[in-house]
Coordinates of C-alpha atoms in Angstrom, one line a residue:
M1 CA 15.1 -32.0 3.1
T2 CA 13.0 -29.2 4.4
R3 CA 15.8 -28.4 7.0
S4 CA 18.4 -28.0 4.5
M5 CA 16.4 -26.0 2.1
S6 CA 15.5 -23.6 4.7
K7 CA 19.0 -23.3 6.0
R8 CA 20.2 -22.7 2.4
R9 CA 17.5 -20.0 2.0
Q10 CA 18.7 -18.2 5.0
E11 CA 22.5 -18.5 4.0
D12 CA 21.2 -16.8 0.7
A13 CA 19.5 -14.0 2.5
D14 CA 22.6 -13.2 4.7
S15 CA 24.8 -13.2 1.6
P16 CA 25.9 -9.6 0.4
A17 CA 25.7 -10.6 -2.9
L18 CA 22.0 -10.7 -3.2
S19 CA 19.8 -7.8 -4.6
D20 CA 17.1 -6.2 -2.5
F21 CA 14.6 -7.9 -4.5
Q22 CA 16.2 -11.4 -3.7
R23 CA 16.5 -10.6 0.0
R24 CA 12.7 -10.1 0.2
Q25 CA 11.8 -13.5 -1.7
T26 CA 14.1 -15.3 1.2
E27 CA 13.5 -13.2 4.4
R28 CA 11.1 -14.6 6.8
P29 CA 7.8 -12.6 6.6
P30 CA 6.7 -11.0 10.4
P31 CA 3.7 -12.5 11.6
A32 CA 0.4 -11.7 10.0
L33 CA -0.8 -8.1 10.7
F34 CA -3.5 -7.7 13.4
S35 CA -4.2 -10.6 15.8
R36 CA -7.9 -10.5 15.1
S37 CA -9.5 -14.0 13.9
S38 CA -11.8 -12.2 11.3
I39 CA -12.7 -8.9 10.1
S40 CA -16.5 -9.4 11.5
S41 CA -15.3 -9.7 14.8
V42 CA -13.7 -5.9 14.7
E43 CA -16.6 -3.6 15.4
P44 CA -15.9 0.1 15.4
A45 CA -16.0 1.5 19.0
S46 CA -18.2 4.3 20.0
P47 CA -16.7 8.0 19.9
N48 CA -15.8 8.2 23.4
R49 CA -14.1 4.7 23.4
W50 CA -12.6 5.5 20.2
E51 CA -10.9 8.7 21.8
E52 CA -9.6 6.2 24.6
L53 CA -8.2 3.6 22.4
K54 CA -6.3 6.2 20.4
A55 CA -4.7 8.0 23.1
Q56 CA -3.3 4.7 24.5
A57 CA -2.0 3.6 21.3
L58 CA -0.2 7.0 20.5
K59 CA 1.3 6.9 24.1
R60 CA 2.5 3.5 23.4
I61 CA 3.9 4.4 19.7
N62 CA 5.8 7.4 21.6
E63 CA 7.3 4.9 24.1
Y64 CA 9.0 3.0 21.5
K65 CA 12.9 2.7 21.1
C66 CA 14.8 2.7 17.9
Y67 CA 16.9 -0.6 17.4
G68 CA 18.3 0.3 13.7
R69 CA 15.8 -1.9 12.1
E70 CA 14.6 -1.5 8.5
Y71 CA 12.1 1.5 8.0
E72 CA 12.3 2.0 11.4
D73 CA 12.7 5.7 11.6
K74 CA 9.3 5.9 9.8
L75 CA 7.6 3.5 12.5
K76 CA 6.1 6.4 14.7
N77 CA 5.0 8.7 11.9
V78 CA 3.3 5.5 10.0
L79 CA 1.4 4.2 12.6
T80 CA 0.3 7.7 14.2
E81 CA -0.9 8.6 10.6
A82 CA -2.5 5.4 10.1
L83 CA -4.4 5.6 13.4
R84 CA -5.8 9.1 12.0
W85 CA -6.7 8.0 8.4
L86 CA -7.4 4.4 8.4
P87 CA -11.4 3.9 8.1
E88 CA -13.4 2.7 11.4
G89 CA -12.8 -1.0 11.8
G90 CA -9.3 -0.6 10.6
R91 CA -8.3 1.8 12.8
D92 CA -9.8 0.0 16.1
A93 CA -8.1 -3.0 15.0
L94 CA -4.7 -1.6 14.6
A95 CA -5.1 0.6 18.1
Q96 CA -5.9 -2.5 19.7
D97 CA -3.0 -4.5 18.8
I98 CA -0.6 -1.4 19.3
I99 CA -1.9 -1.6 22.9
D100 CA -1.7 -5.3 23.2
V101 CA 2.1 -5.2 22.4
R102 CA 2.5 -3.9 26.1
E103 CA 6.1 -3.3 26.9
D104 CA 7.4 -5.8 23.8
D105 CA 9.0 -3.3 21.1
N106 CA 9.5 -6.3 18.8
M107 CA 5.9 -7.1 18.7
L108 CA 5.4 -3.3 18.1
Y109 CA 7.8 -3.3 15.3
D110 CA 5.8 -6.3 13.9
V111 CA 2.8 -4.7 13.7
F112 CA 4.5 -1.7 12.0
A113 CA 6.3 -3.8 9.3
N114 CA 3.2 -5.8 8.5
L115 CA 0.9 -2.7 8.3
R116 CA 3.6 -1.1 6.0
T117 CA 3.5 -4.4 3.9
A118 CA -0.3 -4.2 3.8
I119 CA -0.6 -0.7 2.5
M120 CA 2.1 -1.0 0.3
E121 CA 0.3 -4.2 -1.1
A122 CA -2.7 -2.4 -1.6
A123 CA -1.1 0.4 -3.5
Q124 CA 0.4 -2.2 -5.9
A125 CA 3.7 -0.6 -5.3
I126 CA 5.4 -3.8 -4.1
K127 CA 4.5 -7.3 -5.5
F128 CA 4.2 -10.7 -3.6
D129 CA 4.4 -14.4 -4.5
D130 CA 1.3 -16.5 -5.1
H131 CA 1.7 -18.3 -1.6
D132 CA 1.3 -15.0 0.0
T133 CA -2.0 -13.9 -1.4
A134 CA -4.1 -15.0 1.3
I135 CA -2.2 -13.4 4.1
K136 CA -1.9 -10.1 2.0
W137 CA -5.4 -9.9 1.5
S138 CA -6.3 -10.8 5.1
S139 CA -4.0 -7.6 6.1
I140 CA -5.8 -5.3 3.7
Y141 CA -9.2 -6.5 4.6
T142 CA -8.6 -5.5 8.1
A143 CA -6.8 -2.2 7.5
F144 CA -9.7 -1.5 5.0
P145 CA -12.8 -3.7 6.2
K146 CA -15.4 -2.3 3.5
T147 CA -12.8 -3.8 0.8
K148 CA -13.8 -7.1 1.7
A149 CA -16.6 -7.0 -0.8
I150 CA -14.1 -6.8 -3.6
A151 CA -12.4 -10.6 -3.3
A152 CA -8.8 -11.0 -4.6
S153 CA -10.2 -13.1 -7.4
K154 CA -12.3 -10.0 -8.4
I155 CA -9.6 -7.6 -8.4
N156 CA -9.9 -7.2 -12.5
S157 CA -13.5 -6.3 -12.4
L158 CA -14.8 -2.8 -13.8
E159 CA -15.2 -1.6 -10.1
N160 CA -11.6 -1.6 -9.7
G161 CA -10.8 0.5 -12.7
I162 CA -11.2 4.0 -14.0
T163 CA -10.7 6.0 -17.0
L164 CA -8.3 9.2 -17.0
R165 CA -6.6 11.2 -19.3
Q166 CA -2.4 10.2 -19.4
E167 CA -1.5 12.8 -17.0
L168 CA -4.0 12.4 -14.5
H169 CA -3.7 8.5 -14.6
R170 CA 0.0 9.2 -14.0
A171 CA -0.9 11.1 -11.1
F172 CA -3.3 8.7 -9.7
Q173 CA -0.7 6.1 -9.8
R174 CA 1.8 8.1 -8.1
F175 CA -0.6 8.8 -5.1
L176 CA -0.6 12.5 -6.2
I177 CA -4.3 12.9 -6.8
A178 CA -7.1 11.5 -5.1
L179 CA -10.9 11.0 -5.0
R180 CA -12.4 11.5 -1.8
P181 CA -15.9 10.3 -1.4
T182 CA -18.4 13.0 -0.6
G183 CA -21.3 10.8 0.7
I184 CA -23.3 11.9 -2.4
P185 CA -23.3 8.8 -4.6
N186 CA -20.5 8.8 -7.4
C187 CA -19.6 12.2 -6.2
Y188 CA -15.8 13.0 -5.0
E189 CA -13.6 15.8 -3.8
I190 CA -10.2 16.1 -5.9
K191 CA -7.6 16.1 -3.5
K192 CA -4.0 16.6 -5.0
W193 CA -0.5 16.7 -3.7
Q194 CA 2.2 18.6 -5.2
P195 CA 4.6 16.5 -7.8
D196 CA 8.5 17.4 -8.1
E197 CA 9.5 20.4 -9.3
D198 CA 11.0 18.8 -12.5
D199 CA 7.7 17.3 -13.5
L200 CA 6.3 20.6 -15.0
G201 CA 3.6 18.6 -17.0
L202 CA 2.0 17.4 -13.7
R203 CA 2.9 21.0 -12.0
L204 CA 1.0 22.8 -15.0
L205 CA -2.1 20.3 -14.8
F206 CA -2.3 20.9 -11.0
N207 CA -1.8 24.5 -10.9
Y208 CA -3.7 25.9 -13.9
Q209 CA -6.2 23.0 -15.2
L210 CA -7.3 21.8 -12.0
P211 CA -9.1 24.0 -9.5
A212 CA -8.8 23.9 -5.9
D213 CA -11.4 22.0 -3.9
A214 CA -13.1 20.6 -7.0
T215 CA -15.5 18.3 -7.2
V216 CA -16.5 15.3 -9.8
T217 CA -19.3 12.9 -10.5
L218 CA -18.6 9.9 -12.3
R219 CA -20.7 8.9 -15.0
Q220 CA -20.8 5.7 -17.3
A221 CA -20.0 6.3 -20.9
F222 CA -22.6 6.7 -23.4
G223 CA -23.8 3.0 -24.6
H224 CA -22.5 1.5 -21.3
E225 CA -25.1 2.9 -18.8
D226 CA -25.1 -1.0 -17.8
K227 CA -21.8 -0.9 -16.6
P228 CA -20.6 -0.6 -13.0
L229 CA -18.8 2.7 -11.8
P230 CA -15.6 2.4 -10.0
S231 CA -16.2 1.3 -6.3
T232 CA -16.5 3.9 -3.6
D233 CA -14.8 1.8 -1.3
L234 CA -11.6 1.2 -3.4
L235 CA -11.6 5.1 -4.2
D236 CA -11.7 5.6 -0.6
M237 CA -9.0 3.2 0.4
H238 CA -6.7 4.7 -2.4
W239 CA -7.5 8.4 -1.0
R240 CA -6.6 7.3 2.7
L241 CA -3.2 5.8 1.4
C242 CA -2.3 8.8 -0.4
E243 CA -3.2 10.8 3.2
I244 CA -1.0 8.4 5.2
F245 CA 1.8 8.1 2.4
H246 CA 2.2 12.3 2.3
A247 CA 1.8 12.6 6.0
S248 CA 4.0 10.1 7.4
G249 CA 6.6 10.1 4.7
M250 CA 6.0 7.0 3.0
A251 CA 5.6 8.8 -0.6
E252 CA 9.2 9.0 -1.3
E253 CA 9.7 5.0 -0.8
V254 CA 6.5 4.5 -3.0
K255 CA 8.4 6.9 -5.5
L256 CA 11.5 5.1 -5.3
V257 CA 9.9 1.6 -5.9
E258 CA 8.4 2.8 -9.1
Q259 CA 11.6 4.5 -10.2
R260 CA 13.3 1.1 -9.5
W261 CA 11.0 -0.7 -11.6
F262 CA 10.8 1.8 -14.1
K263 CA 14.6 1.7 -14.7
L264 CA 14.9 -2.1 -14.5
K265 CA 12.1 -2.5 -17.4
H266 CA 13.9 0.3 -19.6
D267 CA 17.0 -1.1 -19.0
L268 CA 16.4 -4.4 -20.1
C269 CA 14.7 -3.4 -23.5
G270 CA 16.6 -5.1 -26.2
C271 CA 19.5 -6.3 -24.4
S272 CA 20.8 -9.8 -24.6
L273 CA 21.5 -12.3 -21.4
P274 CA 25.3 -12.0 -19.9
E275 CA 27.2 -15.1 -20.5
D276 CA 28.3 -14.9 -16.7
G277 CA 24.9 -15.8 -15.3
S278 CA 24.9 -12.5 -13.4
L279 CA 21.4 -11.2 -14.5
N280 CA 18.5 -12.0 -12.1
L281 CA 16.0 -13.7 -14.2
E282 CA 13.7 -14.0 -11.2
E283 CA 13.8 -10.1 -11.1
V284 CA 13.5 -9.8 -14.7
L285 CA 10.5 -12.1 -15.3
H286 CA 8.6 -10.3 -12.0
V287 CA 9.0 -6.7 -13.9
A288 CA 8.4 -8.3 -17.7
F289 CA 4.9 -9.3 -16.6
A290 CA 3.9 -6.9 -14.3
D291 CA 1.9 -4.7 -17.1
H292 CA -0.2 -7.8 -17.6
I293 CA -1.2 -8.4 -13.9
Q294 CA -2.0 -4.5 -12.7
V295 CA -5.3 -3.2 -12.9

């Protein structure tokens, strides 16, 4: 039975009638991100050793040959910018795995595909099935070692929340604004990236209400001084994701994912199910409950 089910899933994945969402549910995921057995085994290299690792990894990235695979046009940019922006430990693990693939372009593509999946999941731009939870968090922890303190079961804690005015919250979710830790407790530099030309509200906010190179200090609300402030490690991860997305060209991909979900949710508002069974109920339910599981 296992063999027949596997065969049927593969046939479904090859069917042209399937949506992109269905394909993601049926495709075999690449091997787990990074070859490290545990994050604790990834020690940051010394400055000189890191420069050596980075140079070797960049050389291997530039030797990659394209084969027309999905998202392959972003492979070199994503891996290069990840080496630049991932924190210590994460960048070391990535560099070593890039070097370890030697001349195997298939393995290098797997490293890229899983890194892309991990940072998109960290950004909550793509949802995963429950059976992928351990794999995805292992990947995120490896790329961002300090987030290991925030277990997946505690992702809804106050440390993973922040209160912002509506326009800022929208920009934060779209990775157009980030809080970069300054090294001073609860003090952050405001980093921003220009929104689309037609987003006049955000452009007005960014150009006239948010000064350049501004800093902000987070504080508890009056009467709630005993509550924890947002996690510096998670805000650091969000900032680094913003840098990777915008420097590598992935920002447009994140935007398209958001638009697809927004359109599906609003197109389904008040609709009835078609009698021909053409509606993808799995995708509908996935989107319908998204707001209840996001943080």
